[in-house]
Amino acid sequence: VQLQASGGGSAQAGGSLRLSCSVSGRIVSEYTVGWFRQAPGKEREFVAAIKWGDNITFFQESVLGRFFGSRDNAKNTVYLQMNGLKPEDTATYYCAIAKRPRVSDWSTAKSDYDSWGQGTQVTVSS
């Protein structure tokens, strides 16, 4: 499985961007696609996760209510709609896939994910 993230760019605070994560290869309904971000000098952190099979999403508290996730089965693509952007959302965003996601909890650790796409830069100015 290979992933490719796109859609990053620059936005003003309060603006919106939509990231896409195109997934190639065999996809199983049990897979979870995650979004992470890494700001300069900081650790890569979990942002959101989408269960491929039932399109259920989970978000980090700091983006809850501003970011939304979805997936398009026909296009094998997962989207991260980012609204109400803040300067602290500035980071490189990565998508990744967990082939054996946690059963009793959401997969929020980097180690839960098997394959990663290249990052896409998001810059939010005040």
PDB file of C-alpha atoms in Angstrom:
ATOM      1  CA  VAL A   1       0.000   0.000   0.000  1.00  0.00           C
ATOM      2  CA  GLN A   2       1.279   3.444  -0.926  1.00  0.00           C
ATOM      3  CA  LEU A   3      -0.065   6.796   0.136  1.00  0.00           C
ATOM      4  CA  GLN A   4       0.287  10.249  -1.333  1.00  0.00           C
ATOM      5  CA  ALA A   5      -0.820  13.374   0.494  1.00  0.00           C
ATOM      6  CA  SER A   6      -1.628  16.599  -1.299  1.00  0.00           C
ATOM      7  CA  GLY A   7      -3.588  19.789  -0.910  1.00  0.00           C
ATOM      8  CA  GLY A   8      -1.365  21.728   1.411  1.00  0.00           C
ATOM      9  CA  GLY A   9      -0.672  25.398   0.945  1.00  0.00           C
ATOM     10  CA  SER A  10      -0.987  28.752   2.622  1.00  0.00           C
ATOM     11  CA  ALA A  11      -4.045  30.201   4.296  1.00  0.00           C
ATOM     12  CA  GLN A  12      -4.979  33.090   6.488  1.00  0.00           C
ATOM     13  CA  ALA A  13      -6.143  32.450  10.020  1.00  0.00           C
ATOM     14  CA  GLY A  14      -9.791  31.462   9.897  1.00  0.00           C
ATOM     15  CA  GLY A  15      -9.427  30.070   6.404  1.00  0.00           C
ATOM     16  CA  SER A  16      -9.809  26.550   5.089  1.00  0.00           C
ATOM     17  CA  LEU A  17      -7.801  23.935   3.259  1.00  0.00           C
ATOM     18  CA  ARG A  18      -8.624  20.391   2.226  1.00  0.00           C
ATOM     19  CA  LEU A  19      -5.947  17.738   2.266  1.00  0.00           C
ATOM     20  CA  SER A  20      -6.218  14.579   0.218  1.00  0.00           C
ATOM     21  CA  CYS A  21      -4.573  11.231   0.817  1.00  0.00           C
ATOM     22  CA  SER A  22      -4.631   8.952  -2.204  1.00  0.00           C
ATOM     23  CA  VAL A  23      -4.169   5.286  -1.347  1.00  0.00           C
ATOM     24  CA  SER A  24      -2.943   2.750  -3.885  1.00  0.00           C
ATOM     25  CA  GLY A  25      -2.848  -0.978  -3.475  1.00  0.00           C
ATOM     26  CA  ARG A  26      -5.222  -3.411  -1.844  1.00  0.00           C
ATOM     27  CA  ILE A  27      -7.380  -1.784   0.819  1.00  0.00           C
ATOM     28  CA  VAL A  28      -9.175  -3.798   3.435  1.00  0.00           C
ATOM     29  CA  SER A  29     -12.203  -2.442   5.281  1.00  0.00           C
ATOM     30  CA  GLU A  30     -10.462  -2.959   8.628  1.00  0.00           C
ATOM     31  CA  TYR A  31      -7.724  -0.478   7.776  1.00  0.00           C
ATOM     32  CA  THR A  32      -7.514   2.873   9.514  1.00  0.00           C
ATOM     33  CA  VAL A  33      -6.072   5.936   7.810  1.00  0.00           C
ATOM     34  CA  GLY A  34      -4.479   8.458  10.100  1.00  0.00           C
ATOM     35  CA  TRP A  35      -3.404  12.060   9.747  1.00  0.00           C
ATOM     36  CA  PHE A  36      -0.406  13.354  11.666  1.00  0.00           C
ATOM     37  CA  ARG A  37       1.408  16.661  11.609  1.00  0.00           C
ATOM     38  CA  GLN A  38       4.868  17.843  12.514  1.00  0.00           C
ATOM     39  CA  ALA A  39       5.807  21.426  13.182  1.00  0.00           C
ATOM     40  CA  PRO A  40       9.472  22.514  13.078  1.00  0.00           C
ATOM     41  CA  GLY A  41      11.297  21.396  16.184  1.00  0.00           C
ATOM     42  CA  LYS A  42       8.350  19.379  17.460  1.00  0.00           C
ATOM     43  CA  GLU A  43       7.377  15.737  17.563  1.00  0.00           C
ATOM     44  CA  ARG A  44       5.001  14.339  14.987  1.00  0.00           C
ATOM     45  CA  GLU A  45       1.560  14.356  16.529  1.00  0.00           C
ATOM     46  CA  PHE A  46      -1.727  12.641  15.850  1.00  0.00           C
ATOM     47  CA  VAL A  47      -4.451  14.741  14.253  1.00  0.00           C
ATOM     48  CA  ALA A  48      -7.235  12.455  13.030  1.00  0.00           C
ATOM     49  CA  ALA A  49      -8.116   8.917  12.066  1.00  0.00           C
ATOM     50  CA  ILE A  50     -10.720   7.428   9.754  1.00  0.00           C
ATOM     51  CA  LYS A  51     -11.855   3.839   9.773  1.00  0.00           C
ATOM     52  CA  TRP A  52     -11.945   2.867   6.121  1.00  0.00           C
ATOM     53  CA  GLY A  53     -14.795   0.400   6.383  1.00  0.00           C
ATOM     54  CA  ASP A  54     -17.413   2.516   8.118  1.00  0.00           C
ATOM     55  CA  ASN A  55     -16.042   6.024   7.620  1.00  0.00           C
ATOM     56  CA  ILE A  56     -16.063   6.771  11.336  1.00  0.00           C
ATOM     57  CA  THR A  57     -13.651   9.512  12.361  1.00  0.00           C
ATOM     58  CA  PHE A  58     -11.775  10.532  15.493  1.00  0.00           C
ATOM     59  CA  PHE A  59      -9.952  13.796  16.104  1.00  0.00           C
ATOM     60  CA  GLN A  60      -7.371  15.240  18.397  1.00  0.00           C
ATOM     61  CA  GLU A  61      -9.045  17.602  20.836  1.00  0.00           C
ATOM     62  CA  SER A  62      -7.330  20.730  19.494  1.00  0.00           C
ATOM     63  CA  VAL A  63      -8.898  20.291  16.053  1.00  0.00           C
ATOM     64  CA  LEU A  64     -12.258  18.891  17.106  1.00  0.00           C
ATOM     65  CA  GLY A  65     -15.070  20.879  15.529  1.00  0.00           C
ATOM     66  CA  ARG A  66     -12.730  22.541  13.026  1.00  0.00           C
ATOM     67  CA  PHE A  67     -11.379  19.569  11.099  1.00  0.00           C
ATOM     68  CA  PHE A  68     -13.521  16.943   9.412  1.00  0.00           C
ATOM     69  CA  GLY A  69     -12.662  13.703   7.691  1.00  0.00           C
ATOM     70  CA  SER A  70     -14.173  11.632   4.934  1.00  0.00           C
ATOM     71  CA  ARG A  71     -13.217   9.002   2.396  1.00  0.00           C
ATOM     72  CA  ASP A  72     -14.202   8.276  -1.166  1.00  0.00           C
ATOM     73  CA  ASN A  73     -14.179   4.553  -1.848  1.00  0.00           C
ATOM     74  CA  ALA A  74     -14.367   4.996  -5.607  1.00  0.00           C
ATOM     75  CA  LYS A  75     -11.257   7.177  -5.611  1.00  0.00           C
ATOM     76  CA  ASN A  76      -9.427   5.354  -2.792  1.00  0.00           C
ATOM     77  CA  THR A  77      -8.921   8.753  -1.242  1.00  0.00           C
ATOM     78  CA  VAL A  78      -9.274  10.109   2.263  1.00  0.00           C
ATOM     79  CA  TYR A  79      -9.842  13.789   2.886  1.00  0.00           C
ATOM     80  CA  LEU A  80      -9.090  16.093   5.788  1.00  0.00           C
ATOM     81  CA  GLN A  81     -11.175  19.250   5.621  1.00  0.00           C
ATOM     82  CA  MET A  82      -9.560  21.915   7.783  1.00  0.00           C
ATOM     83  CA  ASN A  83     -11.693  24.915   8.697  1.00  0.00           C
ATOM     84  CA  GLY A  84     -11.063  27.754  11.102  1.00  0.00           C
ATOM     85  CA  LEU A  85      -7.343  27.388  10.623  1.00  0.00           C
ATOM     86  CA  LYS A  86      -5.034  28.826  13.264  1.00  0.00           C
ATOM     87  CA  PRO A  87      -1.339  29.714  13.058  1.00  0.00           C
ATOM     88  CA  GLU A  88      -0.631  26.801  15.405  1.00  0.00           C
ATOM     89  CA  ASP A  89      -1.970  24.437  12.729  1.00  0.00           C
ATOM     90  CA  THR A  90       1.128  25.255  10.667  1.00  0.00           C
ATOM     91  CA  ALA A  91       2.996  22.005  10.079  1.00  0.00           C
ATOM     92  CA  THR A  92       3.807  19.329   7.585  1.00  0.00           C
ATOM     93  CA  TYR A  93       0.850  16.963   7.418  1.00  0.00           C
ATOM     94  CA  TYR A  94       1.243  13.253   6.785  1.00  0.00           C
ATOM     95  CA  CYS A  95      -1.231  10.486   6.108  1.00  0.00           C
ATOM     96  CA  ALA A  96      -0.555   6.909   7.100  1.00  0.00           C
ATOM     97  CA  ILE A  97      -2.337   3.580   7.136  1.00  0.00           C
ATOM     98  CA  ALA A  98      -2.755   1.101   9.968  1.00  0.00           C
ATOM     99  CA  LYS A  99      -3.349  -2.401   8.648  1.00  0.00           C
ATOM    100  CA  ARG A 100      -3.926  -3.833  12.108  1.00  0.00           C
ATOM    101  CA  PRO A 101      -5.525  -0.955  13.995  1.00  0.00           C
ATOM    102  CA  ARG A 102      -6.298  -1.169  17.660  1.00  0.00           C
ATOM    103  CA  VAL A 103      -9.519  -2.963  18.410  1.00  0.00           C
ATOM    104  CA  SER A 104     -10.566  -1.404  21.695  1.00  0.00           C
ATOM    105  CA  ASP A 105      -9.317   2.110  21.047  1.00  0.00           C
ATOM    106  CA  TRP A 106      -8.371   4.455  18.259  1.00  0.00           C
ATOM    107  CA  SER A 107      -4.946   4.150  16.652  1.00  0.00           C
ATOM    108  CA  THR A 108      -3.280   7.414  17.652  1.00  0.00           C
ATOM    109  CA  ALA A 109       0.368   6.396  18.030  1.00  0.00           C
ATOM    110  CA  LYS A 110       2.865   6.609  15.193  1.00  0.00           C
ATOM    111  CA  SER A 111       3.813   3.013  15.883  1.00  0.00           C
ATOM    112  CA  ASP A 112       0.246   1.920  15.071  1.00  0.00           C
ATOM    113  CA  TYR A 113       0.823   2.805  11.410  1.00  0.00           C
ATOM    114  CA  ASP A 114       2.589   0.707   8.802  1.00  0.00           C
ATOM    115  CA  SER A 115       2.916   2.897   5.732  1.00  0.00           C
ATOM    116  CA  TRP A 116       3.345   6.635   5.421  1.00  0.00           C
ATOM    117  CA  GLY A 117       2.932   9.093   2.612  1.00  0.00           C
ATOM    118  CA  GLN A 118       5.169  12.057   1.997  1.00  0.00           C
ATOM    119  CA  GLY A 119       4.154  15.200   3.807  1.00  0.00           C
ATOM    120  CA  THR A 120       2.292  18.219   2.541  1.00  0.00           C
ATOM    121  CA  GLN A 121       3.034  21.615   4.018  1.00  0.00           C
ATOM    122  CA  VAL A 122       0.318  23.743   5.588  1.00  0.00           C
ATOM    123  CA  THR A 123       1.153  27.307   6.554  1.00  0.00           C
ATOM    124  CA  VAL A 124      -1.344  29.507   8.360  1.00  0.00           C
ATOM    125  CA  SER A 125      -0.612  33.189   8.793  1.00  0.00           C
ATOM    126  CA  SER A 126      -2.214  35.470  11.348  1.00  0.00           C
TER     127      SER A 126
END
